[in-house]
């Protein structure tokens, strides 16, 4: 699988097409108009492109569709892909077309002839997002295609390459999130996760790892109880990006990083339990977003915090009925040890506010199965106490074509958390399971703190491929958060 760094912008020259290896891509409109490269390819192939656009099949051509001429005469390439793009096209349509091209390329070198297309970066971003495969654990001979290069020929190649470096940073963040989320729990232990985050200090991020004794001293007994049955130590990692004005409060991103969720003593059923390797997806998105911000040198102050724990049943595990005290001081009756994400987040969220006094806080978590029942795999659940920050995020998510749907909060849901013995229970019962989970978190949000909770259980990792990713981890959220930060904090 070619990687992100295999994308190169090269000077546009129709002569490149004759000798290119792999696949050559030219663009035509749905009306069958050929651009300069397509006309040139048509001459080389003795009229194949013209015959194609005049064919019955082409008359039903849709935006982004690819018609392949295999082993074209007059070219060395093994395929000439004719990509259908109208003159007026949205960024999302272009990204989808780029993604489709990446999928079609099948690891072969590609020469993509874009002429003077102004929105070429969107096409390239689509390619970058889909040029992904999680094959580190496949031992079969890696094909030579690893070295395959994706050349994008453009009349202003140097300019476009510079512009694309911003998008490429975001794509690198998305790929990192996917790698973390796809990684099995025996590889991505809490320590390995922390190590991978520490590595990001090379990018200019300030990274700190808080160990169990420090978490103990801070009073994070809620977070710590989740990991107390595991052989892996619990950790909180803090990543700071200081790209904005020195006196400006940061935005805080908080992620649930349960490297594996067995359910603990409230053990999950065996079928499908292996999917719980993705239960650190929220922490993965925080990590990927911090990478993107650092790589594109964002003009904003953002702090990312992740709570890394493993939820295991054992002789030392937390029991149903145990009462723990959170860092905030509120006591929690642990009714169900499988409702562990909120126990982790509440302490990290409190710490984030206590230490950084952020201007806003967004938490991400694969928090509830109930959000999948409600919204499926199309939309993440969005919960917020502040319309302005929430609407700004929803707008960013829409622009990035990442599904996000606002859910309600309210006193009646909060009432469902009342405990007989402690300040609250950690579950509210079956009805509105995602809302009571959000309501639990809201108890740890300070008065007047603009806050968004994103329940990404349905979107972090999926069984079927999506428009931008193969099956498995999607990286949902990195693009939306990056855009949200760009629009809210970096626009002059
Ligand atoms: N990690 C799960 C939620 C989840 C389910 C994520 C499916 C991804 C896919 C979470 O920790 C959990 O177990 N939640 C429980 C809560 C319940 C015990 C109140 C759930 O959703 O069943
Ligand atoms: Mn759980
Ligand atoms: Zn969980």
Tab-separated table of N, CA, C and O in Angstrom, residues 165-166 169 202-204 241-244 290-300 482 490:
chain	number	residue	atom	x	y	z
A	165	UNK	N	0.515	20.737	1.635
A	165	UNK	CA	1.209	20.300	2.848
A	165	UNK	C	0.312	20.448	4.082
A	165	UNK	O	0.439	19.701	5.044
A	166	UNK	N	-0.611	21.409	4.060
A	166	UNK	CA	-1.549	21.577	5.178
A	166	UNK	C	-2.498	20.373	5.230
A	166	UNK	O	-2.688	19.751	6.276
A	169	UNK	N	-0.860	17.224	6.435
A	169	UNK	CA	-0.707	17.125	7.895
A	169	UNK	C	-1.968	16.528	8.507
A	169	UNK	O	-1.901	15.679	9.403
A	202	UNK	N	8.916	15.146	19.000
A	202	UNK	CA	9.750	15.515	17.831
A	202	UNK	C	9.087	16.586	16.970
A	202	UNK	O	9.746	17.316	16.241
A	203	UNK	N	7.758	16.634	17.026
A	203	UNK	CA	7.024	17.578	16.181
A	203	UNK	C	6.842	18.934	16.859
A	203	UNK	O	6.196	19.823	16.312
A	204	UNK	N	7.364	19.073	18.077
A	204	UNK	CA	7.224	20.342	18.781
A	204	UNK	C	6.109	20.336	19.815
A	204	UNK	O	5.794	21.372	20.396
A	241	UNK	N	0.096	21.807	22.513
A	241	UNK	CA	0.538	22.531	21.319
A	241	UNK	C	0.333	24.016	21.574
A	241	UNK	O	-0.798	24.468	21.762
A	242	UNK	N	1.439	24.755	21.606
A	242	UNK	CA	1.348	26.184	21.911
A	242	UNK	C	1.665	26.987	20.659
A	242	UNK	O	2.754	27.534	20.526
A	243	UNK	N	0.717	27.038	19.743
A	243	UNK	CA	0.944	27.761	18.485
A	243	UNK	C	0.257	29.113	18.464
A	243	UNK	O	0.394	29.871	17.515
A	244	UNK	N	-0.505	29.400	19.519
A	244	UNK	CA	-1.273	30.652	19.554
A	244	UNK	C	-0.635	31.684	20.465
A	244	UNK	O	0.470	31.483	20.968
A	290	UNK	N	-3.739	16.215	17.511
A	290	UNK	CA	-2.540	16.921	17.989
A	290	UNK	C	-1.410	16.803	16.960
A	290	UNK	O	-0.662	17.755	16.718
A	291	UNK	N	-1.299	15.623	16.335
A	291	UNK	CA	-0.280	15.439	15.285
A	291	UNK	C	-0.529	16.401	14.121
A	291	UNK	O	0.388	17.079	13.651
A	292	UNK	N	-1.787	16.468	13.689
A	292	UNK	CA	-2.131	17.348	12.564
A	292	UNK	C	-1.803	18.805	12.907
A	292	UNK	O	-1.193	19.523	12.102
A	293	UNK	N	-2.171	19.238	14.096
A	293	UNK	CA	-1.932	20.631	14.505
A	293	UNK	C	-0.442	20.935	14.520
A	293	UNK	O	-0.002	21.991	14.053
A	294	UNK	N	0.345	19.999	15.048
A	294	UNK	CA	1.792	20.217	15.147
A	294	UNK	C	2.422	20.204	13.756
A	294	UNK	O	3.267	21.036	13.442
A	295	UNK	N	1.978	19.270	12.909
A	295	UNK	CA	2.592	19.164	11.579
A	295	UNK	C	2.283	20.364	10.700
A	295	UNK	O	3.107	20.759	9.879
A	296	UNK	N	1.087	20.938	10.884
A	296	UNK	CA	0.800	22.119	10.062
A	296	UNK	C	1.071	23.418	10.826
A	296	UNK	O	0.738	24.503	10.378
A	297	UNK	N	1.680	23.293	12.002
A	297	UNK	CA	2.047	24.448	12.826
A	297	UNK	C	0.869	25.398	13.024
A	297	UNK	O	0.934	26.587	12.713
A	298	UNK	N	-0.202	24.851	13.562
A	298	UNK	CA	-1.434	25.618	13.765
A	298	UNK	C	-1.214	26.819	14.682
A	298	UNK	O	-0.485	26.728	15.669
A	299	UNK	N	-1.874	27.933	14.352
A	299	UNK	CA	-1.773	29.144	15.181
A	299	UNK	C	-2.807	29.107	16.299
A	299	UNK	O	-3.661	29.973	16.418
A	300	UNK	N	-2.752	28.079	17.108
A	300	UNK	CA	-3.744	27.939	18.176
A	300	UNK	C	-3.107	27.218	19.351
A	300	UNK	O	-2.144	26.479	19.182
A	482	UNK	N	-9.871	19.494	13.432
A	482	UNK	CA	-8.866	20.368	12.833
A	482	UNK	C	-9.534	21.583	12.185
A	482	UNK	O	-9.096	22.717	12.368
A	490	UNK	N	-8.131	30.268	14.410
A	490	UNK	CA	-7.047	30.727	13.543
A	490	UNK	C	-7.460	31.742	12.494
A	490	UNK	O	-6.615	32.406	11.932
